[in-house]
PDB file of C-alpha atoms and ligand atoms in Angstrom:
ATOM      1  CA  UNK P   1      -4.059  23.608  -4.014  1.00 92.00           C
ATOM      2  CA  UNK P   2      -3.066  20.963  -1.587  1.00 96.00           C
ATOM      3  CA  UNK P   3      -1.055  21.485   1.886  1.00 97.00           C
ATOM      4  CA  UNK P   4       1.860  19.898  -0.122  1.00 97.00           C
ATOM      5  CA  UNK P   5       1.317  22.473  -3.330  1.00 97.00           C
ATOM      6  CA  UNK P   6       1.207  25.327  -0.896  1.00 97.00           C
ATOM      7  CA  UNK P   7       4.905  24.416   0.863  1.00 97.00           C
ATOM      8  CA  UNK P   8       6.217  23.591  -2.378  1.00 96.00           C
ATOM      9  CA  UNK P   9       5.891  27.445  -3.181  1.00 95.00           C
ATOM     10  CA  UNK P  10       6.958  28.493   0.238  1.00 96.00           C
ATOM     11  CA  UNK P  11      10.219  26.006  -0.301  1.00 95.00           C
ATOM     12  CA  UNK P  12      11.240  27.234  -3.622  1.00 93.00           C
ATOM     13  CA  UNK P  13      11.737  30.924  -1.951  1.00 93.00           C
ATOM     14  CA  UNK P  14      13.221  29.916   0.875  1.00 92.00           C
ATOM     15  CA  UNK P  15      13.307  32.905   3.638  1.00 93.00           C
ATOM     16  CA  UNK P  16      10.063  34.619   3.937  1.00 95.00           C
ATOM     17  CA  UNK P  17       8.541  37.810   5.819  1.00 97.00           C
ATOM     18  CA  UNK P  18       6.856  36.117   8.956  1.00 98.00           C
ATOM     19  CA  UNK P  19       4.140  38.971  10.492  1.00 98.00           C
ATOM     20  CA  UNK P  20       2.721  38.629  14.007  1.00 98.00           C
ATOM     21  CA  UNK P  21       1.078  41.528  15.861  1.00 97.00           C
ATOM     22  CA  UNK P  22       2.465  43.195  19.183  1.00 95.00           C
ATOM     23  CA  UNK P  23      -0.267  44.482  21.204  1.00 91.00           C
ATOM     24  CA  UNK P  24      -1.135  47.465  18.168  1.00 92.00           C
ATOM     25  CA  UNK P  25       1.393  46.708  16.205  1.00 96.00           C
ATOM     26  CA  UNK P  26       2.535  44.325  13.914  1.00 97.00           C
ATOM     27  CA  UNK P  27       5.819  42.874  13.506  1.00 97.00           C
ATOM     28  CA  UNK P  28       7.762  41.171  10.647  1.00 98.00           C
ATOM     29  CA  UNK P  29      10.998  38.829  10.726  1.00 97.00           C
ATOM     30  CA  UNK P  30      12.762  36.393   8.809  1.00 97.00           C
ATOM     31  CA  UNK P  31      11.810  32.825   8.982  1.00 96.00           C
ATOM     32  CA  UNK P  32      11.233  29.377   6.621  1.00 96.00           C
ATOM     33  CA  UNK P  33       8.455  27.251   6.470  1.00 97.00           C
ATOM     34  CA  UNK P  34      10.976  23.678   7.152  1.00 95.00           C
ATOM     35  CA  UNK P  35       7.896  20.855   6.742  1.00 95.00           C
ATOM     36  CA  UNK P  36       4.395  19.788   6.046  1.00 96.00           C
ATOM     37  CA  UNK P  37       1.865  17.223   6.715  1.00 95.00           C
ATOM     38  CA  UNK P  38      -1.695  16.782   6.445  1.00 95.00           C
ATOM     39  CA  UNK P  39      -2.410  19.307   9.389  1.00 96.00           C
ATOM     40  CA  UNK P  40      -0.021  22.203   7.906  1.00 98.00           C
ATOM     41  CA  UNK P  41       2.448  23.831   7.706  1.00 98.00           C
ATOM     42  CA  UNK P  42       5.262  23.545  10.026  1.00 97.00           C
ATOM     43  CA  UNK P  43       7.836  26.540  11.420  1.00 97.00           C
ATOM     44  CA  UNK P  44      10.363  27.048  14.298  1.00 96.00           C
ATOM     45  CA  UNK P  45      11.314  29.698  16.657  1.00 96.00           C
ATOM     46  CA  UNK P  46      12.819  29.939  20.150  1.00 96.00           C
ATOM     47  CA  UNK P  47      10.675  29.848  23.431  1.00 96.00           C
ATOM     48  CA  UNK P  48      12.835  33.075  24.225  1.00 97.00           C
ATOM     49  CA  UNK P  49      12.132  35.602  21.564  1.00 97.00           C
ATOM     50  CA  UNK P  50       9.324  38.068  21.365  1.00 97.00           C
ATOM     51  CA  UNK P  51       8.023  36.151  18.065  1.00 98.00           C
ATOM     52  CA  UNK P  52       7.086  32.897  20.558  1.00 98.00           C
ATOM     53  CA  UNK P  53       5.096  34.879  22.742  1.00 97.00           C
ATOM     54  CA  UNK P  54       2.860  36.767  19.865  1.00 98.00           C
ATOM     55  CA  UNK P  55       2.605  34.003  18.419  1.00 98.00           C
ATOM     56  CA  UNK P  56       1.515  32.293  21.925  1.00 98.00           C
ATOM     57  CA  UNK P  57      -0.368  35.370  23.007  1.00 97.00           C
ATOM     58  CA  UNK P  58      -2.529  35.554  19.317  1.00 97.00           C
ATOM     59  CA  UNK P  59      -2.469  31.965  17.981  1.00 98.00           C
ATOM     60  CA  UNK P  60      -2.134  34.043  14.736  1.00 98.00           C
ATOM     61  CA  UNK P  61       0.160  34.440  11.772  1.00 98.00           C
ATOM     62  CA  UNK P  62       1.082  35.652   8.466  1.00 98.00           C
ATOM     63  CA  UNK P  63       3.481  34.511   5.834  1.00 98.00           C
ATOM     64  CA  UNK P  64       4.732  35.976   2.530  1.00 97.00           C
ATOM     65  CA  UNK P  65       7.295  35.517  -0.080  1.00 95.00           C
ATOM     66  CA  UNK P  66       8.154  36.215  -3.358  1.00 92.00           C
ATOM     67  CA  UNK P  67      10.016  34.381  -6.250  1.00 84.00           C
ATOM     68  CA  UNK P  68      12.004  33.939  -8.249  1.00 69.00           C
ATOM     69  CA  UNK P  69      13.431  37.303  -8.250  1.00 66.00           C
ATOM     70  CA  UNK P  70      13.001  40.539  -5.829  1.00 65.00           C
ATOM     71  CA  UNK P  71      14.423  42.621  -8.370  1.00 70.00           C
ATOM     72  CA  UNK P  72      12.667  45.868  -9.304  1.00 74.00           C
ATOM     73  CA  UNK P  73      13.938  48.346 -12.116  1.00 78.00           C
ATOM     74  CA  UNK P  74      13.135  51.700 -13.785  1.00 81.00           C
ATOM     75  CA  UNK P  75      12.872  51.612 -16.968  1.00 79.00           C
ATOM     76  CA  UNK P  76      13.860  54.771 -19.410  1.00 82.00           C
ATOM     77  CA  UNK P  77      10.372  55.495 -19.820  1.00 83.00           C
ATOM     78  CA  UNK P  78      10.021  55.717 -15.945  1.00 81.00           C
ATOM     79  CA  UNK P  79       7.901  52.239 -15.231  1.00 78.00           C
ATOM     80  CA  UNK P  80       8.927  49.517 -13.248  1.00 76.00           C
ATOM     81  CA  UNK P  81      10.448  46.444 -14.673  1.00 77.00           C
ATOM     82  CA  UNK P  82       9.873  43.269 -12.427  1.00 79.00           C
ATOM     83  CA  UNK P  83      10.436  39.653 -14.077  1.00 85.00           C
ATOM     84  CA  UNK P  84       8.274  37.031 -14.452  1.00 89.00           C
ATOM     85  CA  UNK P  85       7.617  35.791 -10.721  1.00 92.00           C
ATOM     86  CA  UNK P  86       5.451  34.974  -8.330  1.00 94.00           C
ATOM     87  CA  UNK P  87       4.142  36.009  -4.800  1.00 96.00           C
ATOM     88  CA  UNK P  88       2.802  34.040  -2.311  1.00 97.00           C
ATOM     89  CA  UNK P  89       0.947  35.014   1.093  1.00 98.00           C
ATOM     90  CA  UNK P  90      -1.002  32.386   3.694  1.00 98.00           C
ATOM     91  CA  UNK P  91      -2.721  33.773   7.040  1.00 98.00           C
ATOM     92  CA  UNK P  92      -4.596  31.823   9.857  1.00 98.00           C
ATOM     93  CA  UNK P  93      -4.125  30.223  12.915  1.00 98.00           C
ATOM     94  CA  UNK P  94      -1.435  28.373  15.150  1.00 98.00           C
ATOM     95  CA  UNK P  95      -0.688  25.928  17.915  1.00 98.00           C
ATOM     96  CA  UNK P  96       2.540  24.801  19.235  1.00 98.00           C
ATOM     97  CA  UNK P  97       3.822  21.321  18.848  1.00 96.00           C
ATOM     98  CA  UNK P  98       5.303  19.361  21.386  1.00 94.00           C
ATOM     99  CA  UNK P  99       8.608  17.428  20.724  1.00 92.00           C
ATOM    100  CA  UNK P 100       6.749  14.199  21.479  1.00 93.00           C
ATOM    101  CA  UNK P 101       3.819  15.442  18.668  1.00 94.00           C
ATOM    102  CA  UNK P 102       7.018  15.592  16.480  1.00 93.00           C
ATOM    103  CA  UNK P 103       8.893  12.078  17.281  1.00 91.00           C
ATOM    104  CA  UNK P 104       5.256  10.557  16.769  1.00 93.00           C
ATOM    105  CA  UNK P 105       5.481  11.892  13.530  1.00 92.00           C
ATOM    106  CA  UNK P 106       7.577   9.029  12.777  1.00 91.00           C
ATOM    107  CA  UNK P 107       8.507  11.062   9.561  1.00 91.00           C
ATOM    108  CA  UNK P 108      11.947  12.197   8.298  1.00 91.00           C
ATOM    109  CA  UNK P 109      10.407  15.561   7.314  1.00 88.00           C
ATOM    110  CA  UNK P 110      10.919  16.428  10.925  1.00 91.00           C
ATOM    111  CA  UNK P 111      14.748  15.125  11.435  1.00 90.00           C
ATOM    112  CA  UNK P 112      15.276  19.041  11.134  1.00 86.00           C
ATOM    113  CA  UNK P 113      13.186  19.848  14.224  1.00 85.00           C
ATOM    114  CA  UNK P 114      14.602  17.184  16.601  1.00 87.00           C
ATOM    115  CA  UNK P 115      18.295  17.889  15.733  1.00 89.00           C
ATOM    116  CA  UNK P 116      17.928  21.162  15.903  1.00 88.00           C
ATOM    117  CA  UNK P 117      16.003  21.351  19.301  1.00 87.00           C
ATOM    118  CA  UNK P 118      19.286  18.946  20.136  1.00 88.00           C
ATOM    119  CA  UNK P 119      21.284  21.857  19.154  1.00 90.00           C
ATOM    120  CA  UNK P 120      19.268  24.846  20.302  1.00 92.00           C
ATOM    121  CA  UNK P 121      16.824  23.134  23.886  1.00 91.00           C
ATOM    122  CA  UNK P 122      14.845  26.724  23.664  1.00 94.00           C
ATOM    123  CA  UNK P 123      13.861  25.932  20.203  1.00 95.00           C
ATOM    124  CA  UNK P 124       9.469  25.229  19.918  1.00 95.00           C
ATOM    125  CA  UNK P 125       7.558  24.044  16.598  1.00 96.00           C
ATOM    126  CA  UNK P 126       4.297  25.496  15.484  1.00 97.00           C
ATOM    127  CA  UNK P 127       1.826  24.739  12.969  1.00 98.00           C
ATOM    128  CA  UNK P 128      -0.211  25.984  10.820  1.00 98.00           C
ATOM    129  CA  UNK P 129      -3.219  24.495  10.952  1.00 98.00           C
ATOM    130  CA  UNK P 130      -6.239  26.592   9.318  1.00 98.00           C
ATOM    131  CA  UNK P 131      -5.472  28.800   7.304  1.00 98.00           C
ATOM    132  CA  UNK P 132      -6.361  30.731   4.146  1.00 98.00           C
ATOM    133  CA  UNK P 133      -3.747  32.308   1.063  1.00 98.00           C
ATOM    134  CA  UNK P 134      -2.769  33.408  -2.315  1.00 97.00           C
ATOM    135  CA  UNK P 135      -0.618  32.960  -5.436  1.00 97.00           C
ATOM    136  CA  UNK P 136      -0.156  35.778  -7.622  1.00 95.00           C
ATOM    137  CA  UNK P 137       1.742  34.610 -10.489  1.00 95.00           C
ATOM    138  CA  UNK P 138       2.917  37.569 -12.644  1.00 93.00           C
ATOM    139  CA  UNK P 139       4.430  38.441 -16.004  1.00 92.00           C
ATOM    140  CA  UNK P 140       3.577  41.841 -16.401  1.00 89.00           C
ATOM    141  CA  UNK P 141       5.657  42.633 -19.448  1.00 88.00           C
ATOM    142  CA  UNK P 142       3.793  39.318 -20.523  1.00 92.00           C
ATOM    143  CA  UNK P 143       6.946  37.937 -21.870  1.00 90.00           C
ATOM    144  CA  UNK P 144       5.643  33.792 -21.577  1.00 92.00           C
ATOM    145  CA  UNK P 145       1.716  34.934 -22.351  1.00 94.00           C
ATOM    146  CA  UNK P 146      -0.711  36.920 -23.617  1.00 94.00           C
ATOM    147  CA  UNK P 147      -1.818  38.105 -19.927  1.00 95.00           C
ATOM    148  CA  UNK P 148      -0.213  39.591 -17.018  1.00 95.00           C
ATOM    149  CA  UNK P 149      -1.490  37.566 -13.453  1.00 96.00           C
ATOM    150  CA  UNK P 150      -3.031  34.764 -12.948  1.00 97.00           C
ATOM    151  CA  UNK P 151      -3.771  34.350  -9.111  1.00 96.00           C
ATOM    152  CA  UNK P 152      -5.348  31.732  -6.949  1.00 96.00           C
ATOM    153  CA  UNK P 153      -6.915  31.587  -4.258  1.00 96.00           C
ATOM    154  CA  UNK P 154      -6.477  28.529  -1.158  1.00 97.00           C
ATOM    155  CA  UNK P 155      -7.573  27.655   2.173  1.00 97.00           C
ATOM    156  CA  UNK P 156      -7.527  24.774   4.231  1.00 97.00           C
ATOM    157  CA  UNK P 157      -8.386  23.569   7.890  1.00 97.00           C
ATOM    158  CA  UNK P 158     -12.195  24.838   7.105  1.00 96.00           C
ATOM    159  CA  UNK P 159     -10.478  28.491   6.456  1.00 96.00           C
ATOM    160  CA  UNK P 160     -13.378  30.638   4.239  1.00 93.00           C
ATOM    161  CA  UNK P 161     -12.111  32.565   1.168  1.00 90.00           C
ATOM    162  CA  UNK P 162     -13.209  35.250  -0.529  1.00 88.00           C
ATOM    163  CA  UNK P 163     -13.895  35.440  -4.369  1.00 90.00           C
ATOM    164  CA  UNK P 164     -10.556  37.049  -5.985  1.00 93.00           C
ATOM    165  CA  UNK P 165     -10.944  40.164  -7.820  1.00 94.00           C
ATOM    166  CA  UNK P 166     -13.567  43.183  -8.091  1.00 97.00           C
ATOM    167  CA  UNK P 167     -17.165  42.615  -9.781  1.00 96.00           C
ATOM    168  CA  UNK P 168     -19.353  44.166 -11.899  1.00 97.00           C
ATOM    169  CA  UNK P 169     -23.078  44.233 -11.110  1.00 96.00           C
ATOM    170  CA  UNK P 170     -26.242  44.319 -12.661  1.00 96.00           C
ATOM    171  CA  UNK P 171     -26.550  48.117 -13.302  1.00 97.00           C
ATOM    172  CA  UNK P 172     -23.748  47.632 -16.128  1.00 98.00           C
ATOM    173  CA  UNK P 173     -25.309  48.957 -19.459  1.00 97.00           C
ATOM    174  CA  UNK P 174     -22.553  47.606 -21.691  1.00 96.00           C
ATOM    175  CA  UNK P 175     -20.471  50.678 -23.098  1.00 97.00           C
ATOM    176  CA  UNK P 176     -17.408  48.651 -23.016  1.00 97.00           C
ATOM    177  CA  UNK P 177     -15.060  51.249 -20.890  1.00 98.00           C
ATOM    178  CA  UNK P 178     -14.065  49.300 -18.606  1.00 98.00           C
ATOM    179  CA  UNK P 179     -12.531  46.739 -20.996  1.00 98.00           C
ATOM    180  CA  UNK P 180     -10.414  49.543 -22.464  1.00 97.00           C
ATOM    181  CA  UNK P 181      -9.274  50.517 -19.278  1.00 98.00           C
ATOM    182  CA  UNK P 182      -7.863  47.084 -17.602  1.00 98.00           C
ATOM    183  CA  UNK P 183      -4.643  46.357 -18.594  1.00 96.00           C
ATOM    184  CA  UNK P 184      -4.706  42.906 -17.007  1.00 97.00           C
ATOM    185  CA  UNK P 185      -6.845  42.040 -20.146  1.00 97.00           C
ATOM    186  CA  UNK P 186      -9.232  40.848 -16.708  1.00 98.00           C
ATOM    187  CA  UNK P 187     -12.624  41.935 -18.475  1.00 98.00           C
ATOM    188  CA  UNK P 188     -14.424  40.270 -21.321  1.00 97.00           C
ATOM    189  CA  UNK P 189     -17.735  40.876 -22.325  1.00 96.00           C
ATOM    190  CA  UNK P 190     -20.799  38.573 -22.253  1.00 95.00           C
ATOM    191  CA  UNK P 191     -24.062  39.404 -24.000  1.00 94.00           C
ATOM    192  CA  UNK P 192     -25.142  42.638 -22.915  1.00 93.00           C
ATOM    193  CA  UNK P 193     -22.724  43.254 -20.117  1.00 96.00           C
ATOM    194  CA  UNK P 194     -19.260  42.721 -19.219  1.00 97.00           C
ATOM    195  CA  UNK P 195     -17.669  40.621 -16.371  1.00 97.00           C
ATOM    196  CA  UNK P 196     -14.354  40.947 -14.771  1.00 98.00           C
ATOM    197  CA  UNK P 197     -12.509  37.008 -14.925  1.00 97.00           C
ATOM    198  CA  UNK P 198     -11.286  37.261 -10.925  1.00 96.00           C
ATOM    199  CA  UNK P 199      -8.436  35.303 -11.397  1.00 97.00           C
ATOM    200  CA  UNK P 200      -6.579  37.604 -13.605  1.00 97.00           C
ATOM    201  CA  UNK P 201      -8.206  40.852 -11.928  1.00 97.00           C
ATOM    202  CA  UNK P 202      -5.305  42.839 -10.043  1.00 96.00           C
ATOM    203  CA  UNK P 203      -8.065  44.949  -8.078  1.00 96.00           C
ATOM    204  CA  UNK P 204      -6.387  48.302  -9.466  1.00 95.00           C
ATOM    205  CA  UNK P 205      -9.557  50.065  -9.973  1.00 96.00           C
ATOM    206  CA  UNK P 206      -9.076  51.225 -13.255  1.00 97.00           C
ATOM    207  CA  UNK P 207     -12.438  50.108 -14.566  1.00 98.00           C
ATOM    208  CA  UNK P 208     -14.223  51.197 -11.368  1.00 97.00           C
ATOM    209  CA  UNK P 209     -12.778  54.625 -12.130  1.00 97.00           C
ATOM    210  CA  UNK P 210     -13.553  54.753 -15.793  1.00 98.00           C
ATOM    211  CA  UNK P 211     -17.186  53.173 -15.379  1.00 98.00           C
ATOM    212  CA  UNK P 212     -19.894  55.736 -16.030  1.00 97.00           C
ATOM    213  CA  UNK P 213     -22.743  53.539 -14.533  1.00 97.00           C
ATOM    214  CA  UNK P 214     -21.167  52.922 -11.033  1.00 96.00           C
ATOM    215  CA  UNK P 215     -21.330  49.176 -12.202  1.00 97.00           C
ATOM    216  CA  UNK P 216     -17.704  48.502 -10.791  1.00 97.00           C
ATOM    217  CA  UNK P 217     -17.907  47.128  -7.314  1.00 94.00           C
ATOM    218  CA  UNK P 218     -14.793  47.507  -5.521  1.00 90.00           C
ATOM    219  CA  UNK P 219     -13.218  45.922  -2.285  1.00 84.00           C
ATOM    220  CA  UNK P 220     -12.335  49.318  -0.521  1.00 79.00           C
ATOM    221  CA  UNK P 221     -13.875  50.073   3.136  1.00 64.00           C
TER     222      UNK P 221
HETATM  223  S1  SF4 U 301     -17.675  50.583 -17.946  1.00 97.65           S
HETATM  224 FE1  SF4 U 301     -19.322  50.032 -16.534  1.00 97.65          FE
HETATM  225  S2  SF4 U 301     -21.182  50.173 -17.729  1.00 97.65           S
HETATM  226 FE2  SF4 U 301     -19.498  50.171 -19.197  1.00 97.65          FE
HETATM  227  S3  SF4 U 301     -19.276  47.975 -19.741  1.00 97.65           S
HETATM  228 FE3  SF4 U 301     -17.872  48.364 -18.036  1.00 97.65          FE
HETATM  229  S4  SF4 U 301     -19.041  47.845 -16.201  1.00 97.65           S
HETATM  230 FE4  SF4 U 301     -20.510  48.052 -17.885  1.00 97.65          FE
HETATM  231  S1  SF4 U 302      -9.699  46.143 -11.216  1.00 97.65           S
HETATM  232 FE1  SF4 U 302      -8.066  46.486 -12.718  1.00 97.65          FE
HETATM  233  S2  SF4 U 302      -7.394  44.446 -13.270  1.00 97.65           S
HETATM  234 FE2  SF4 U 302      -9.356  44.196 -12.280  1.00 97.65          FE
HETATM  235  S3  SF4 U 302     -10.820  44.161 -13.953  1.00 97.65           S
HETATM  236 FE3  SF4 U 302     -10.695  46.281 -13.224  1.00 97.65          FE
HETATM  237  S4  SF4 U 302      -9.165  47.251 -14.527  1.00 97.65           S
HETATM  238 FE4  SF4 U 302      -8.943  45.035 -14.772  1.00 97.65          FE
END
């Protein structure tokens, strides 16, 4: 996914949880991702709030949203109903950007930033710059397919990323119980084993639980 892709999905949301941490604590609050360019992703706050100086004291930050709909029912037979949506969540590293950065822009994405610094003189851009994320894209009463997630996985500014999705080693001897077990419909099988297709893999740990070989290996500490 491109810079462009990634603010897209941000945009369509709109407000999102913003997540810095306080000395041992994090800290969440309300904010909008309001431009892009080829360095990142671009965000505001004001020079006087506690989120400017985390974000000053850490260079670091983490965004989530979810779309189109943060609706969650019960259901008669006690499950949760959610509809067809998506989630998205970016992490990685910050700078501030200087209004002259901004006016050198040259670029009407970033009207919003000079009038409102015009409006509000404690106002301060940042970027972000390098960075790594996710899509979940869900239907899990698969309504529109015959699957419930696909996810992807994104980085860029030379941000690693780690294979989505749990794995299933060598010592698998092919009974098939995992298959049976994942819901996600994540697992198919492939000659004598199985294998676990990451990008519809939720990481719930049903097949780890059911496997009788120890073949599942999971993500937990
Ligand atoms: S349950 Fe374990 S041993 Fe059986 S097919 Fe799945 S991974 Fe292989
Ligand atoms: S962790 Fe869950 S979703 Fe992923 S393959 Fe195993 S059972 Fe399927």
């Amino acid at each position: 996914m491109t810079i462009k892709d990634i603010f897209e999905r941000f945009d369509r949301i709109g407000s999102c949880t913003f997540a810095t941490v306080d000395g041992d604590y994090p800290e969440t609050r309300i904010a909008h991702f309001l431009a892009h360019d080829d360095e990142g992703l671009y965000f505001m706050t004001m020079t006087t709030k506690p989120f400017y100086r985390q974000l000053k004291e850490t260079g670091r930050v983490s965004v989530c949203g979810l779309g189109a709909s943060s609706a969650v029912t019960q259901r008669e037979d006690g499950l949760l109903e959610m509809e067809p949506g998506y989630s998205i969540r970016v992490s990685g590293d910050v700078r501030e950007v200087s209004m002259e950065e901004i006016r050198a822009k040259n670029n009407p994405a970033f009207d919003y930033c000079i009038e409102d610094v015009e409006r509000y003189p404690a106002m301060t851009t940042f970027v972000l710059y390098r960075a790594k994320g996710e899509i979940f894209d869900y239907d899990f009463d698969m309504l529109h397919r015959d699957h419930k997630l696909e996810r992807e996985r994104f980085s860029f500014g030379g941000f690693p990323v780690e294979k989505a999705g749990l794995t299933i080693t060598e010592a698998c001897v092919g009974c098939g119980k995992c298959m049976k077990a994942c819901t996600f419909k994540a697992i198919r099988r492939e000659g004598e084993r199985c294998v676990i297709d990451g990008s519809r893999c939720d990481e719930c740990g049903n097949c780890w639980k059911v496997c009788p070989a120890g073949a599942v290996r999971h993500k937990g500490a």
